[in-house]
Amino acid sequence: VDHPFESAIAAELCAECSSLIDGAQRYAKQNPPTIHDYQQMLRMRQVEELLRALYTEGFIAGSMHLAIGQEAVAVGATGSLQPTDYLTATYRGHHHTLAKGVAPSRLVAEIMGREAGLSHGRGGSMHSFAADVNHVGTSGIVGGAAPLALGAALSAARLHPGRVALTVFGDGAMAQGSIHEAMNLAALMKLPVIFVCENNLYSELTPTEATTAVLPLAWRAIGHGIPALTVDGNRVDQIRGATLAAIERARAGQGPAFLEAMTYRLCGHYHGDPEVYRTKDDVEAAKASDPLALTAATLRDNGVDQATLDGVVSEVESEIIEVREHALASPLPDVSTLLHNVTKESR
Ligand SMILES: Cc1ncc(C[n+]2csc(CCOP(=O)(O)OP(=O)(O)O)c2C)c(N)n1
């Protein structure tokens, strides 16, 4: 009996993993962090700080999950897609929605339940959707959005060859059947899907190592026959390099890839989380790897002066004031229209 790692399939998969890693390194080198990356990350951070304030002021209801500290994953991964490519993501999806090209004012208005929102306020924080940029949607169900990316990828393969679908989920979703069913089918059908696992070390309040026997999580994708790698998700060039390499494979008909982006959530799991599962010191220590600080430091090392970085901050701050005003000026939907576009009969 052959040792499984000596089989032809394992050798082929090993070669695919190596070429994915080579591609990731090459693309990362070719695409170092830029001022534009910094601006995009800062915009995401400030949009979520605005949402935090609006929630506290009573303008937002229901559960809201912020992703402060995870901005580089959205800019590097989703930001590497073309407008015609497809995206699905989890409830912690504000950054990815912005990175897919949705204007901050439409997202904020949506989360506030306003008419000017993406779905006229019907979707809220956990369910953003924007057909005009092929954002197929975020889902409140852990692992719920990955199968939808397979549908988008299948339609791409049949109707629009060259397009890809990217799906984003957390480390906790790696324990969901839906993710493994999606990975198995994507590998079997060689679908153009990029699986991006945002590993922020916690599934809600539970550390990943308390729930998962096999780490790193990327290994579990290799078990499905999908080339995979783990990258520093706080380094925008690292996650972008890996995503561009995965996209290149997928566009060429070589099937799915899996990227595990190591990151950290610098805010609670949900707005209002007392965060009893970690210490304030843990969070303070993690701030040393805050993607915004890392990007600013790299830009300074590459010769960008502080005045330029400060200029970006002022620009984004002014933009956010307008986003707030725009959202507050938009009316709430009229009660008589509440079921419009919600059920088939009531439009
Ligand atoms: C199918 C399902 N089970 C349980 C929940 C409750 N729940 C919400 S978030 C969450 C943790 C998910 O953690 P992870 O996938 O790591 O993503 P993160 O929240 O860290 O971004 C759980 C269990 C849910 N929304 N859906």
mmCIF file of C-alpha atoms and ligand atoms in Angstrom:
data_model
loop_
_atom_site.group_PDB
_atom_site.id
_atom_site.type_symbol
_atom_site.label_atom_id
_atom_site.label_comp_id
_atom_site.label_asym_id
_atom_site.label_seq_id
_atom_site.Cartn_x
_atom_site.Cartn_y
_atom_site.Cartn_z
ATOM 1 C CA VAL A 1 0.000 0.000 0.000
ATOM 2 C CA ASP A 2 1.404 3.383 -0.994
ATOM 3 C CA HIS A 3 1.823 5.973 1.694
ATOM 4 C CA PRO A 4 -0.921 8.537 0.864
ATOM 5 C CA PHE A 5 1.623 11.358 0.588
ATOM 6 C CA GLU A 6 3.449 9.459 -2.126
ATOM 7 C CA SER A 7 0.383 9.201 -4.327
ATOM 8 C CA ALA A 8 0.237 11.054 -7.624
ATOM 9 C CA ILE A 9 -2.617 13.244 -6.390
ATOM 10 C CA ALA A 10 -0.636 14.370 -3.352
ATOM 11 C CA ALA A 11 2.395 15.134 -5.505
ATOM 12 C CA GLU A 12 0.256 17.207 -7.892
ATOM 13 C CA LEU A 13 -1.354 19.057 -4.984
ATOM 14 C CA CYS A 14 2.046 19.741 -3.463
ATOM 15 C CA ALA A 15 3.208 21.224 -6.770
ATOM 16 C CA GLU A 16 0.047 23.373 -6.934
ATOM 17 C CA CYS A 17 0.621 24.643 -3.371
ATOM 18 C CA SER A 18 4.229 25.506 -4.236
ATOM 19 C CA SER A 19 3.220 27.378 -7.348
ATOM 20 C CA LEU A 20 0.499 29.249 -5.383
ATOM 21 C CA ILE A 21 3.107 30.280 -2.811
ATOM 22 C CA ASP A 22 5.573 31.348 -5.542
ATOM 23 C CA GLY A 23 2.850 33.394 -7.235
ATOM 24 C CA ALA A 24 1.842 34.971 -3.912
ATOM 25 C CA GLN A 25 5.407 36.046 -3.196
ATOM 26 C CA ARG A 26 5.906 37.407 -6.707
ATOM 27 C CA TYR A 27 2.673 39.423 -6.689
ATOM 28 C CA ALA A 28 3.326 40.723 -3.157
ATOM 29 C CA LYS A 29 6.720 42.008 -4.248
ATOM 30 C CA GLN A 30 5.271 43.620 -7.381
ATOM 31 C CA ASN A 31 2.461 45.320 -5.412
ATOM 32 C CA PRO A 32 3.804 46.944 -2.246
ATOM 33 C CA PRO A 33 1.459 48.966 0.000
ATOM 34 C CA THR A 34 0.326 52.271 -1.530
ATOM 35 C CA ILE A 35 -1.215 55.511 -0.321
ATOM 36 C CA HIS A 36 -4.438 54.331 -1.944
ATOM 37 C CA ASP A 37 -4.399 51.199 0.274
ATOM 38 C CA TYR A 38 -3.892 53.411 3.309
ATOM 39 C CA GLN A 39 -6.777 55.652 2.284
ATOM 40 C CA GLN A 40 -9.109 52.703 1.699
ATOM 41 C CA MET A 41 -8.260 51.093 5.046
ATOM 42 C CA LEU A 42 -8.659 54.384 6.853
ATOM 43 C CA ARG A 43 -12.061 54.909 5.201
ATOM 44 C CA MET A 44 -13.172 51.440 6.359
ATOM 45 C CA ARG A 45 -11.958 52.132 9.896
ATOM 46 C CA GLN A 46 -13.705 55.477 10.046
ATOM 47 C CA VAL A 47 -16.937 54.190 8.544
ATOM 48 C CA GLU A 48 -17.039 51.628 11.370
ATOM 49 C CA GLU A 49 -16.159 54.249 13.996
ATOM 50 C CA LEU A 50 -19.076 56.279 12.607
ATOM 51 C CA LEU A 51 -21.348 53.225 12.848
ATOM 52 C CA ARG A 52 -20.257 52.722 16.443
ATOM 53 C CA ALA A 53 -21.219 56.315 17.255
ATOM 54 C CA LEU A 54 -24.539 56.095 15.389
ATOM 55 C CA TYR A 55 -25.400 52.893 17.255
ATOM 56 C CA THR A 56 -24.679 54.541 20.604
ATOM 57 C CA GLU A 57 -26.826 57.521 19.580
ATOM 58 C CA GLY A 58 -29.742 55.140 18.924
ATOM 59 C CA PHE A 59 -29.819 55.370 15.114
ATOM 60 C CA ILE A 60 -29.029 51.671 14.540
ATOM 61 C CA ALA A 61 -30.939 48.659 15.852
ATOM 62 C CA GLY A 62 -30.180 44.944 16.045
ATOM 63 C CA SER A 63 -26.844 43.128 15.995
ATOM 64 C CA MET A 64 -23.856 44.836 14.444
ATOM 65 C CA HIS A 65 -20.459 43.162 13.995
ATOM 66 C CA LEU A 66 -17.506 45.430 13.310
ATOM 67 C CA ALA A 67 -14.178 44.305 11.861
ATOM 68 C CA ILE A 68 -11.872 47.004 13.217
ATOM 69 C CA GLY A 69 -8.316 45.671 12.806
ATOM 70 C CA GLN A 70 -9.139 43.415 9.837
ATOM 71 C CA GLU A 71 -9.083 46.096 7.097
ATOM 72 C CA ALA A 72 -6.041 44.763 5.235
ATOM 73 C CA VAL A 73 -7.837 41.520 4.378
ATOM 74 C CA ALA A 74 -10.639 43.398 2.645
ATOM 75 C CA VAL A 75 -8.329 45.732 0.720
ATOM 76 C CA GLY A 76 -5.892 42.953 -0.231
ATOM 77 C CA ALA A 77 -8.406 40.210 -1.040
ATOM 78 C CA THR A 78 -11.726 41.737 -2.168
ATOM 79 C CA GLY A 79 -9.886 44.807 -3.480
ATOM 80 C CA SER A 80 -8.066 42.556 -5.958
ATOM 81 C CA LEU A 81 -11.300 41.575 -7.727
ATOM 82 C CA GLN A 82 -12.557 43.176 -10.919
ATOM 83 C CA PRO A 83 -16.031 44.796 -10.818
ATOM 84 C CA THR A 84 -17.425 41.862 -12.841
ATOM 85 C CA ASP A 85 -16.122 39.246 -10.366
ATOM 86 C CA TYR A 86 -18.429 38.055 -7.591
ATOM 87 C CA LEU A 87 -18.235 38.410 -3.806
ATOM 88 C CA THR A 88 -20.029 36.721 -0.918
ATOM 89 C CA ALA A 89 -19.127 37.264 2.747
ATOM 90 C CA THR A 90 -20.253 36.939 6.355
ATOM 91 C CA TYR A 91 -22.161 39.271 8.661
ATOM 92 C CA ARG A 92 -18.772 40.870 9.528
ATOM 93 C CA GLY A 93 -18.738 42.156 5.981
ATOM 94 C CA HIS A 94 -18.799 45.979 5.996
ATOM 95 C CA HIS A 95 -15.175 46.238 4.843
ATOM 96 C CA HIS A 96 -15.594 43.731 2.030
ATOM 97 C CA THR A 97 -18.750 45.483 0.839
ATOM 98 C CA LEU A 98 -16.799 48.749 0.633
ATOM 99 C CA ALA A 99 -13.825 47.034 -1.044
ATOM 100 C CA LYS A 100 -16.180 45.660 -3.728
ATOM 101 C CA GLY A 101 -16.974 49.237 -4.690
ATOM 102 C CA VAL A 102 -20.066 50.176 -2.681
ATOM 103 C CA ALA A 103 -20.129 53.859 -1.650
ATOM 104 C CA PRO A 104 -19.860 54.337 2.140
ATOM 105 C CA SER A 105 -23.017 56.482 2.153
ATOM 106 C CA ARG A 106 -25.139 53.643 0.680
ATOM 107 C CA LEU A 107 -23.787 51.135 3.210
ATOM 108 C CA VAL A 108 -24.230 53.409 6.230
ATOM 109 C CA ALA A 109 -27.758 54.367 5.152
ATOM 110 C CA GLU A 110 -28.562 50.645 4.789
ATOM 111 C CA ILE A 111 -27.325 49.840 8.280
ATOM 112 C CA MET A 112 -29.449 52.706 9.626
ATOM 113 C CA GLY A 113 -32.506 51.238 7.878
ATOM 114 C CA ARG A 114 -32.869 54.233 5.558
ATOM 115 C CA GLU A 115 -34.415 54.475 2.080
ATOM 116 C CA ALA A 116 -31.047 55.526 0.595
ATOM 117 C CA GLY A 117 -29.512 52.220 1.687
ATOM 118 C CA LEU A 118 -28.403 49.393 -0.600
ATOM 119 C CA SER A 119 -31.674 47.492 -0.078
ATOM 120 C CA HIS A 120 -33.743 50.491 1.042
ATOM 121 C CA GLY A 121 -32.884 49.622 4.629
ATOM 122 C CA ARG A 122 -34.322 46.067 4.538
ATOM 123 C CA GLY A 123 -30.976 44.231 4.896
ATOM 124 C CA GLY A 124 -29.200 46.115 7.664
ATOM 125 C CA SER A 125 -25.696 45.392 8.915
ATOM 126 C CA MET A 126 -25.646 41.633 8.319
ATOM 127 C CA HIS A 127 -27.223 41.448 4.875
ATOM 128 C CA SER A 128 -25.640 43.804 2.395
ATOM 129 C CA PHE A 129 -26.111 43.178 -1.298
ATOM 130 C CA ALA A 130 -25.254 45.244 -4.372
ATOM 131 C CA ALA A 131 -26.096 43.763 -7.760
ATOM 132 C CA ASP A 132 -24.455 46.679 -9.612
ATOM 133 C CA VAL A 133 -20.988 45.580 -8.410
ATOM 134 C CA ASN A 134 -21.718 41.805 -8.339
ATOM 135 C CA HIS A 135 -21.763 41.757 -4.551
ATOM 136 C CA VAL A 136 -23.924 38.658 -4.161
ATOM 137 C CA GLY A 137 -24.434 39.251 -0.454
ATOM 138 C CA THR A 138 -23.372 38.842 3.147
ATOM 139 C CA SER A 139 -25.084 36.317 5.421
ATOM 140 C CA GLY A 140 -25.940 36.135 9.131
ATOM 141 C CA ILE A 141 -25.513 32.348 8.968
ATOM 142 C CA VAL A 142 -21.973 31.230 9.824
ATOM 143 C CA GLY A 143 -20.679 29.542 6.660
ATOM 144 C CA GLY A 144 -23.896 30.472 4.841
ATOM 145 C CA ALA A 145 -22.387 32.582 2.078
ATOM 146 C CA ALA A 146 -19.796 30.119 0.731
ATOM 147 C CA PRO A 147 -22.268 27.893 -1.155
ATOM 148 C CA LEU A 148 -23.656 31.030 -2.835
ATOM 149 C CA ALA A 149 -20.178 31.785 -4.180
ATOM 150 C CA LEU A 150 -20.194 28.349 -5.813
ATOM 151 C CA GLY A 151 -23.383 29.246 -7.658
ATOM 152 C CA ALA A 152 -21.808 32.498 -8.821
ATOM 153 C CA ALA A 153 -18.645 30.623 -9.871
ATOM 154 C CA LEU A 154 -20.655 28.022 -11.763
ATOM 155 C CA SER A 155 -22.534 30.731 -13.646
ATOM 156 C CA ALA A 156 -19.170 32.411 -14.353
ATOM 157 C CA ALA A 157 -17.703 29.152 -15.689
ATOM 158 C CA ARG A 158 -20.726 28.555 -17.941
ATOM 159 C CA LEU A 159 -21.663 32.082 -19.012
ATOM 160 C CA HIS A 160 -18.726 34.412 -18.363
ATOM 161 C CA PRO A 161 -15.448 32.466 -18.494
ATOM 162 C CA GLY A 162 -12.638 34.407 -16.828
ATOM 163 C CA ARG A 163 -14.731 35.769 -13.987
ATOM 164 C CA VAL A 164 -14.108 34.461 -10.469
ATOM 165 C CA ALA A 165 -16.020 34.363 -7.170
ATOM 166 C CA LEU A 166 -14.420 35.155 -3.825
ATOM 167 C CA THR A 167 -16.017 34.169 -0.540
ATOM 168 C CA VAL A 168 -15.006 35.387 2.922
ATOM 169 C CA PHE A 169 -15.715 33.640 6.224
ATOM 170 C CA GLY A 170 -14.230 33.345 9.704
ATOM 171 C CA ASP A 171 -12.166 30.647 11.372
ATOM 172 C CA GLY A 172 -15.299 29.498 13.254
ATOM 173 C CA ALA A 173 -16.990 28.763 9.918
ATOM 174 C CA MET A 174 -14.336 26.109 9.275
ATOM 175 C CA ALA A 175 -16.334 23.881 11.634
ATOM 176 C CA GLN A 176 -19.496 24.250 9.522
ATOM 177 C CA GLY A 177 -20.546 21.528 7.088
ATOM 178 C CA SER A 178 -21.514 24.105 4.456
ATOM 179 C CA ILE A 179 -17.895 25.245 4.095
ATOM 180 C CA HIS A 180 -16.608 21.710 3.601
ATOM 181 C CA GLU A 181 -19.417 20.823 1.190
ATOM 182 C CA ALA A 182 -18.565 23.975 -0.764
ATOM 183 C CA MET A 183 -14.827 23.184 -0.797
ATOM 184 C CA ASN A 184 -15.429 19.595 -1.900
ATOM 185 C CA LEU A 185 -17.730 20.583 -4.772
ATOM 186 C CA ALA A 186 -15.509 23.478 -5.873
ATOM 187 C CA ALA A 187 -12.497 21.134 -6.032
ATOM 188 C CA LEU A 188 -14.439 18.404 -7.808
ATOM 189 C CA MET A 189 -15.840 20.786 -10.438
ATOM 190 C CA LYS A 190 -12.670 22.917 -10.599
ATOM 191 C CA LEU A 191 -14.773 26.040 -10.053
ATOM 192 C CA PRO A 192 -13.155 29.507 -10.048
ATOM 193 C CA VAL A 193 -13.657 30.180 -6.325
ATOM 194 C CA ILE A 194 -11.246 31.826 -3.904
ATOM 195 C CA PHE A 195 -11.976 30.827 -0.308
ATOM 196 C CA VAL A 196 -10.709 33.494 2.100
ATOM 197 C CA CYS A 197 -10.718 32.513 5.773
ATOM 198 C CA GLU A 198 -10.278 35.552 8.028
ATOM 199 C CA ASN A 199 -8.642 33.897 11.008
ATOM 200 C CA ASN A 200 -9.048 36.446 13.812
ATOM 201 C CA LEU A 201 -8.314 33.709 16.385
ATOM 202 C CA TYR A 202 -11.817 33.670 17.888
ATOM 203 C CA SER A 203 -15.096 32.113 16.916
ATOM 204 C CA GLU A 204 -17.419 34.510 18.699
ATOM 205 C CA LEU A 205 -15.963 34.141 22.228
ATOM 206 C CA THR A 206 -14.071 30.859 21.729
ATOM 207 C CA PRO A 207 -10.416 30.565 20.684
ATOM 208 C CA THR A 208 -9.908 28.485 17.540
ATOM 209 C CA GLU A 209 -7.546 26.032 19.220
ATOM 210 C CA ALA A 210 -10.351 25.112 21.641
ATOM 211 C CA THR A 211 -12.567 23.945 18.788
ATOM 212 C CA THR A 212 -10.294 22.601 16.053
ATOM 213 C CA ALA A 213 -7.906 19.643 16.179
ATOM 214 C CA VAL A 214 -6.115 20.397 12.910
ATOM 215 C CA LEU A 215 -4.259 23.693 12.641
ATOM 216 C CA PRO A 216 -3.314 25.643 10.596
ATOM 217 C CA LEU A 217 -6.787 25.782 9.107
ATOM 218 C CA ALA A 218 -5.307 25.904 5.601
ATOM 219 C CA TRP A 219 -4.416 22.213 5.961
ATOM 220 C CA ARG A 220 -8.090 21.338 6.052
ATOM 221 C CA ALA A 221 -8.543 22.777 2.552
ATOM 222 C CA ILE A 222 -5.603 20.729 1.287
ATOM 223 C CA GLY A 223 -7.532 17.689 2.517
ATOM 224 C CA HIS A 224 -10.224 18.599 -0.005
ATOM 225 C CA GLY A 225 -7.691 18.804 -2.825
ATOM 226 C CA ILE A 226 -7.480 22.611 -2.819
ATOM 227 C CA PRO A 227 -4.087 24.335 -2.823
ATOM 228 C CA ALA A 228 -3.879 26.556 0.233
ATOM 229 C CA LEU A 229 -1.610 28.863 2.146
ATOM 230 C CA THR A 230 -1.547 30.922 5.322
ATOM 231 C CA VAL A 231 -0.557 34.586 5.111
ATOM 232 C CA ASP A 232 -0.177 37.580 7.402
ATOM 233 C CA GLY A 233 -3.614 39.147 6.935
ATOM 234 C CA ASN A 234 -2.496 42.417 8.531
ATOM 235 C CA ARG A 235 -0.009 43.002 5.706
ATOM 236 C CA VAL A 236 -1.969 44.247 2.738
ATOM 237 C CA ASP A 237 0.726 43.238 0.222
ATOM 238 C CA GLN A 238 0.810 39.665 1.599
ATOM 239 C CA ILE A 239 -2.911 39.033 1.325
ATOM 240 C CA ARG A 240 -3.074 40.845 -2.042
ATOM 241 C CA GLY A 241 -0.172 38.787 -3.406
ATOM 242 C CA ALA A 242 -1.863 35.549 -2.372
ATOM 243 C CA THR A 243 -5.222 36.647 -3.779
ATOM 244 C CA LEU A 244 -3.767 37.712 -7.127
ATOM 245 C CA ALA A 245 -2.036 34.333 -7.424
ATOM 246 C CA ALA A 246 -5.295 32.540 -6.584
ATOM 247 C CA ILE A 247 -7.240 34.695 -9.051
ATOM 248 C CA GLU A 248 -4.710 33.969 -11.791
ATOM 249 C CA ARG A 249 -5.186 30.204 -11.300
ATOM 250 C CA ALA A 250 -8.958 30.491 -11.172
ATOM 251 C CA ARG A 251 -9.184 32.662 -14.305
ATOM 252 C CA ALA A 252 -7.005 30.141 -16.138
ATOM 253 C CA GLY A 253 -9.475 27.339 -15.301
ATOM 254 C CA GLN A 254 -7.225 25.725 -12.693
ATOM 255 C CA GLY A 255 -9.912 25.703 -10.017
ATOM 256 C CA PRO A 256 -10.231 26.947 -6.441
ATOM 257 C CA ALA A 257 -7.651 28.084 -3.909
ATOM 258 C CA PHE A 258 -7.852 28.649 -0.167
ATOM 259 C CA LEU A 259 -6.211 31.555 1.670
ATOM 260 C CA GLU A 260 -6.018 31.744 5.446
ATOM 261 C CA ALA A 261 -5.423 35.359 6.470
ATOM 262 C CA MET A 262 -4.150 35.687 10.036
ATOM 263 C CA THR A 263 -5.574 38.825 11.628
ATOM 264 C CA TYR A 264 -7.081 40.139 14.859
ATOM 265 C CA ARG A 265 -10.359 41.783 15.753
ATOM 266 C CA LEU A 266 -9.493 44.962 17.705
ATOM 267 C CA CYS A 267 -13.169 45.420 18.682
ATOM 268 C CA GLY A 268 -15.747 43.191 20.365
ATOM 269 C CA HIS A 269 -17.443 40.300 18.532
ATOM 270 C CA TYR A 270 -20.622 42.404 18.404
ATOM 271 C CA HIS A 271 -21.235 46.012 19.353
ATOM 272 C CA GLY A 272 -21.595 45.898 23.148
ATOM 273 C CA ASP A 273 -19.556 42.697 23.693
ATOM 274 C CA PRO A 274 -18.058 42.863 27.255
ATOM 275 C CA GLU A 275 -15.044 40.862 25.912
ATOM 276 C CA VAL A 276 -14.549 38.686 28.983
ATOM 277 C CA TYR A 277 -12.715 36.011 26.949
ATOM 278 C CA ARG A 278 -9.548 38.100 26.494
ATOM 279 C CA THR A 279 -7.692 40.718 28.477
ATOM 280 C CA LYS A 280 -7.241 44.395 27.696
ATOM 281 C CA ASP A 281 -3.486 43.650 27.568
ATOM 282 C CA ASP A 282 -4.080 41.078 24.782
ATOM 283 C CA VAL A 283 -5.869 43.708 22.715
ATOM 284 C CA GLU A 284 -3.244 46.367 23.451
ATOM 285 C CA ALA A 285 -0.468 43.966 22.385
ATOM 286 C CA ALA A 286 -2.313 43.190 19.144
ATOM 287 C CA LYS A 287 -2.362 46.900 18.270
ATOM 288 C CA ALA A 288 1.323 46.558 17.371
ATOM 289 C CA SER A 289 0.087 44.657 14.297
ATOM 290 C CA ASP A 290 -2.762 47.045 13.471
ATOM 291 C CA PRO A 291 -2.801 46.994 9.644
ATOM 292 C CA LEU A 292 -3.218 50.770 9.460
ATOM 293 C CA ALA A 293 -0.126 51.363 11.587
ATOM 294 C CA LEU A 294 1.844 48.731 9.643
ATOM 295 C CA THR A 295 0.889 50.277 6.305
ATOM 296 C CA ALA A 296 1.721 53.808 7.472
ATOM 297 C CA ALA A 297 5.116 52.590 8.742
ATOM 298 C CA THR A 298 5.909 50.870 5.427
ATOM 299 C CA LEU A 299 4.906 53.976 3.484
ATOM 300 C CA ARG A 300 7.154 56.132 5.699
ATOM 301 C CA ASP A 301 10.025 53.665 5.188
ATOM 302 C CA ASN A 302 9.446 53.991 1.444
ATOM 303 C CA GLY A 303 9.801 57.767 1.579
ATOM 304 C CA VAL A 304 6.238 59.048 2.067
ATOM 305 C CA ASP A 305 6.277 62.027 4.436
ATOM 306 C CA GLN A 306 4.039 62.428 7.474
ATOM 307 C CA ALA A 307 2.293 65.489 5.987
ATOM 308 C CA THR A 308 1.016 63.343 3.095
ATOM 309 C CA LEU A 309 -0.319 60.723 5.508
ATOM 310 C CA ASP A 310 -1.974 63.443 7.629
ATOM 311 C CA GLY A 311 -3.553 64.817 4.443
ATOM 312 C CA VAL A 312 -5.169 61.449 3.771
ATOM 313 C CA VAL A 313 -6.565 61.399 7.323
ATOM 314 C CA SER A 314 -8.146 64.874 6.933
ATOM 315 C CA GLU A 315 -9.606 63.940 3.547
ATOM 316 C CA VAL A 316 -11.243 60.794 4.913
ATOM 317 C CA GLU A 317 -12.517 62.647 8.007
ATOM 318 C CA SER A 318 -14.292 65.214 5.808
ATOM 319 C CA GLU A 319 -15.754 62.442 3.684
ATOM 320 C CA ILE A 320 -17.139 60.691 6.776
ATOM 321 C CA ILE A 321 -18.882 63.878 7.955
ATOM 322 C CA GLU A 322 -20.709 63.940 4.603
ATOM 323 C CA VAL A 323 -21.572 60.238 4.851
ATOM 324 C CA ARG A 324 -23.189 60.864 8.240
ATOM 325 C CA GLU A 325 -25.154 63.866 6.987
ATOM 326 C CA HIS A 326 -26.314 61.995 3.891
ATOM 327 C CA ALA A 327 -27.527 59.000 5.916
ATOM 328 C CA LEU A 328 -29.326 61.151 8.490
ATOM 329 C CA ALA A 329 -31.008 63.164 5.728
ATOM 330 C CA SER A 330 -32.402 60.014 4.098
ATOM 331 C CA PRO A 331 -35.904 59.131 5.323
ATOM 332 C CA LEU A 332 -36.841 55.856 6.965
ATOM 333 C CA PRO A 333 -39.045 53.750 4.638
ATOM 334 C CA ASP A 334 -42.735 54.610 4.874
ATOM 335 C CA VAL A 335 -44.558 52.060 7.027
ATOM 336 C CA SER A 336 -46.957 51.277 4.156
ATOM 337 C CA THR A 337 -43.983 50.072 2.070
ATOM 338 C CA LEU A 338 -42.486 47.875 4.771
ATOM 339 C CA LEU A 339 -43.063 44.587 2.959
ATOM 340 C CA HIS A 340 -42.125 45.890 -0.477
ATOM 341 C CA ASN A 341 -39.350 43.782 -2.038
ATOM 342 C CA VAL A 342 -39.467 41.456 0.973
ATOM 343 C CA THR A 343 -42.059 38.911 -0.122
ATOM 344 C CA LYS A 344 -43.029 38.011 -3.681
ATOM 345 C CA GLU A 345 -46.642 39.180 -3.317
ATOM 346 C CA SER A 346 -45.964 42.554 -1.728
ATOM 347 C CA ARG A 347 -44.047 44.727 -4.100
HETATM 348 C C1 LIG B 1 -25.104 28.480 11.610
HETATM 349 C C2 LIG B 1 -24.830 29.448 12.730
HETATM 350 N N1 LIG B 1 -24.457 28.975 13.938
HETATM 351 C C3 LIG B 1 -24.208 29.824 14.958
HETATM 352 C C4 LIG B 1 -24.333 31.182 14.772
HETATM 353 C C5 LIG B 1 -24.009 32.140 15.925
HETATM 354 N N2 LIG B 1 -22.723 32.799 15.665
HETATM 355 C C6 LIG B 1 -22.675 34.058 15.193
HETATM 356 S S1 LIG B 1 -21.123 34.564 14.931
HETATM 357 C C7 LIG B 1 -20.465 33.114 15.442
HETATM 358 C C8 LIG B 1 -18.968 32.892 15.463
HETATM 359 C C9 LIG B 1 -18.369 32.813 14.124
HETATM 360 O O1 LIG B 1 -16.990 32.962 14.231
HETATM 361 P P1 LIG B 1 -16.061 33.101 12.982
HETATM 362 O O2 LIG B 1 -16.568 32.242 11.867
HETATM 363 O O3 LIG B 1 -14.675 32.867 13.423
HETATM 364 O O4 LIG B 1 -16.245 34.583 12.477
HETATM 365 P P2 LIG B 1 -15.970 35.939 13.224
HETATM 366 O O5 LIG B 1 -17.232 36.262 13.976
HETATM 367 O O6 LIG B 1 -14.789 35.764 14.100
HETATM 368 O O7 LIG B 1 -15.719 36.923 12.138
HETATM 369 C C10 LIG B 1 -21.466 32.241 15.830
HETATM 370 C C11 LIG B 1 -21.219 30.883 16.339
HETATM 371 C C12 LIG B 1 -24.729 31.645 13.492
HETATM 372 N N3 LIG B 1 -24.882 32.951 13.211
HETATM 373 N N4 LIG B 1 -24.949 30.758 12.476
#
